[in-house]
mmCIF file of C-alpha atoms in Angstrom:
data_model
loop_
_atom_site.group_PDB
_atom_site.id
_atom_site.type_symbol
_atom_site.label_atom_id
_atom_site.label_comp_id
_atom_site.label_asym_id
_atom_site.label_seq_id
_atom_site.Cartn_x
_atom_site.Cartn_y
_atom_site.Cartn_z
ATOM 1 C CA MET A 1 11.722 2.522 30.303
ATOM 2 C CA LEU A 2 11.374 2.583 26.500
ATOM 3 C CA GLN A 3 14.289 0.353 25.537
ATOM 4 C CA ASN A 4 11.971 -2.613 24.909
ATOM 5 C CA SER A 5 9.234 -0.624 23.192
ATOM 6 C CA LYS A 6 8.635 -1.453 19.542
ATOM 7 C CA ALA A 7 8.726 2.109 18.204
ATOM 8 C CA PHE A 8 7.254 3.034 14.839
ATOM 9 C CA SER A 9 7.243 6.059 12.600
ATOM 10 C CA SER A 10 4.274 7.982 11.250
ATOM 11 C CA PHE A 11 3.646 11.014 9.086
ATOM 12 C CA SER A 12 0.706 12.738 7.482
ATOM 13 C CA VAL A 13 -0.581 12.741 3.919
ATOM 14 C CA ASP A 14 -3.295 14.795 2.310
ATOM 15 C CA ASP A 15 -4.901 11.876 0.424
ATOM 16 C CA VAL A 16 -4.771 8.344 1.851
ATOM 17 C CA ARG A 17 -5.996 6.774 -1.421
ATOM 18 C CA LYS A 18 -3.191 8.394 -3.454
ATOM 19 C CA ALA A 19 -0.644 7.477 -0.785
ATOM 20 C CA LYS A 20 -1.808 3.860 -0.751
ATOM 21 C CA GLU A 21 -1.549 3.632 -4.530
ATOM 22 C CA PHE A 22 1.939 5.207 -4.582
ATOM 23 C CA TYR A 23 3.451 3.111 -1.802
ATOM 24 C CA LYS A 24 1.883 -0.089 -3.141
ATOM 25 C CA GLU A 25 2.016 0.295 -6.925
ATOM 26 C CA VAL A 26 5.053 2.532 -7.449
ATOM 27 C CA LEU A 27 7.295 1.538 -4.543
ATOM 28 C CA GLY A 28 6.087 -2.084 -4.461
ATOM 29 C CA LEU A 29 5.456 -2.183 -0.718
ATOM 30 C CA GLU A 30 2.699 -3.989 1.122
ATOM 31 C CA VAL A 31 0.086 -1.538 2.366
ATOM 32 C CA LYS A 32 -2.540 -2.472 4.953
ATOM 33 C CA ASP A 33 -5.750 -0.629 5.725
ATOM 34 C CA ASN A 34 -6.103 0.192 9.379
ATOM 35 C CA PRO A 35 -9.563 0.456 10.976
ATOM 36 C CA MET A 36 -8.727 3.960 12.244
ATOM 37 C CA GLY A 37 -8.796 5.347 8.668
ATOM 38 C CA VAL A 38 -5.041 5.237 8.261
ATOM 39 C CA ILE A 39 -2.759 2.962 6.277
ATOM 40 C CA GLU A 40 0.240 0.971 7.377
ATOM 41 C CA VAL A 41 3.208 0.576 5.054
ATOM 42 C CA VAL A 42 4.919 -2.741 5.692
ATOM 43 C CA VAL A 43 8.704 -2.749 5.368
ATOM 44 C CA SER A 44 10.363 -6.126 5.864
ATOM 45 C CA GLY A 45 12.590 -6.208 8.936
ATOM 46 C CA SER A 46 11.222 -2.925 10.254
ATOM 47 C CA SER A 47 8.196 -1.649 12.099
ATOM 48 C CA ASN A 48 5.197 -0.703 9.998
ATOM 49 C CA ILE A 49 4.985 2.973 9.064
ATOM 50 C CA LEU A 50 1.685 4.655 9.801
ATOM 51 C CA LEU A 51 0.357 7.188 7.268
ATOM 52 C CA TYR A 52 -2.575 9.226 8.464
ATOM 53 C CA PRO A 53 -4.804 11.765 6.743
ATOM 54 C CA LYS A 54 -4.512 15.386 7.737
ATOM 55 C CA PRO A 55 -6.753 17.954 6.023
ATOM 56 C CA ASN A 56 -4.271 20.799 6.526
ATOM 57 C CA HIS A 57 -1.252 18.622 5.666
ATOM 58 C CA VAL A 58 1.992 20.436 4.971
ATOM 59 C CA PRO A 59 4.825 18.273 3.595
ATOM 60 C CA ALA A 60 7.864 17.875 5.780
ATOM 61 C CA THR A 61 10.897 19.902 4.739
ATOM 62 C CA PHE A 62 13.192 17.024 5.682
ATOM 63 C CA THR A 63 13.506 13.352 4.780
ATOM 64 C CA VAL A 64 10.793 11.360 6.544
ATOM 65 C CA LEU A 65 11.675 7.904 5.225
ATOM 66 C CA ASN A 66 14.917 6.340 3.947
ATOM 67 C CA PHE A 67 15.212 3.122 1.948
ATOM 68 C CA PRO A 68 18.658 1.463 1.850
ATOM 69 C CA VAL A 69 19.385 -0.184 -1.524
ATOM 70 C CA GLU A 70 22.306 -2.207 -2.840
ATOM 71 C CA ASN A 71 22.570 -0.420 -6.201
ATOM 72 C CA ILE A 72 21.376 3.183 -6.227
ATOM 73 C CA ASP A 73 21.720 3.620 -9.996
ATOM 74 C CA GLN A 74 19.488 0.624 -10.667
ATOM 75 C CA ALA A 75 16.973 1.707 -8.019
ATOM 76 C CA VAL A 76 16.816 5.245 -9.446
ATOM 77 C CA ASP A 77 16.373 3.892 -12.980
ATOM 78 C CA ASP A 78 13.601 1.526 -11.829
ATOM 79 C CA LEU A 79 11.741 4.296 -10.004
ATOM 80 C CA ILE A 80 12.128 6.749 -12.902
ATOM 81 C CA ALA A 81 10.570 4.089 -15.147
ATOM 82 C CA LYS A 82 7.580 4.098 -12.775
ATOM 83 C CA GLY A 83 7.229 7.870 -13.027
ATOM 84 C CA VAL A 84 9.135 8.990 -9.937
ATOM 85 C CA LYS A 85 10.913 12.333 -10.303
ATOM 86 C CA PHE A 86 14.046 12.804 -8.258
ATOM 87 C CA GLU A 87 15.002 16.061 -6.610
ATOM 88 C CA ILE A 88 17.894 17.935 -8.211
ATOM 89 C CA TYR A 89 20.044 19.980 -5.845
ATOM 90 C CA ASN A 90 22.808 22.377 -6.807
ATOM 91 C CA GLN A 91 23.583 24.060 -3.517
ATOM 92 C CA GLU A 92 26.894 24.650 -1.850
ATOM 93 C CA SER A 93 26.111 22.033 0.803
ATOM 94 C CA ILE A 94 24.513 19.422 -1.458
ATOM 95 C CA LYS A 95 24.752 18.638 -5.148
ATOM 96 C CA THR A 96 23.169 15.897 -7.219
ATOM 97 C CA ASP A 97 23.967 14.647 -10.691
ATOM 98 C CA GLN A 98 21.491 14.736 -13.590
ATOM 99 C CA LYS A 99 19.778 11.573 -12.256
ATOM 100 C CA GLY A 100 19.296 13.174 -8.840
ATOM 101 C CA ILE A 101 21.988 11.187 -7.022
ATOM 102 C CA SER A 102 24.272 12.895 -4.517
ATOM 103 C CA ARG A 103 27.655 11.189 -4.725
ATOM 104 C CA GLY A 104 30.747 11.707 -2.597
ATOM 105 C CA ASN A 105 29.281 14.442 -0.405
ATOM 106 C CA GLY A 106 30.610 13.004 2.852
ATOM 107 C CA GLY A 107 27.907 10.356 3.245
ATOM 108 C CA PRO A 108 26.417 7.500 1.283
ATOM 109 C CA ASP A 109 25.252 7.972 -2.299
ATOM 110 C CA ILE A 110 21.664 9.136 -1.875
ATOM 111 C CA ALA A 111 18.745 10.337 -4.000
ATOM 112 C CA TRP A 112 15.614 12.110 -2.801
ATOM 113 C CA PHE A 113 12.083 12.031 -4.175
ATOM 114 C CA ARG A 114 8.603 12.956 -2.993
ATOM 115 C CA ASP A 115 5.447 10.984 -2.362
ATOM 116 C CA PRO A 116 2.120 12.323 -3.720
ATOM 117 C CA ALA A 117 1.658 14.384 -0.529
ATOM 118 C CA GLY A 118 5.032 16.074 -1.044
ATOM 119 C CA ASN A 119 6.840 14.268 1.778
ATOM 120 C CA ILE A 120 10.534 13.728 1.094
ATOM 121 C CA LEU A 121 11.766 10.120 0.834
ATOM 122 C CA SER A 122 15.192 8.813 -0.090
ATOM 123 C CA ILE A 123 17.024 5.822 -1.351
ATOM 124 C CA LEU A 124 20.627 5.415 -0.277
ATOM 125 C CA GLU A 125 23.235 2.927 -1.318
ATOM 126 C CA THR A 126 24.555 0.557 1.305
ATOM 127 C CA THR A 127 28.020 -0.845 0.885
#
């Protein structure tokens, strides 16, 4: 029934203006205004991601959006230069280095950061 549906992802933010600025200016993505008062983040080769305002927004405690990159060190450096702060983890199950990159933990090299609404995003290196 749904196998031919063009699914898309959405999540809430507490301030659409701040979200639009972050996704457009910091992450360099195309952002479209939607007549319903939401924004659409355009990711090439993927469905648009819908960000909607929610007055009682609570950030997700899990990764809501992942961006594959070819070179994670370069991507982290570029985002740090734009003011992005990466999460540092030093837990038994997950550890990151001083740049915020988790390496050799059983999956791809990955680094997590937050949008202005506190939602968790990641970049992960594809090989």
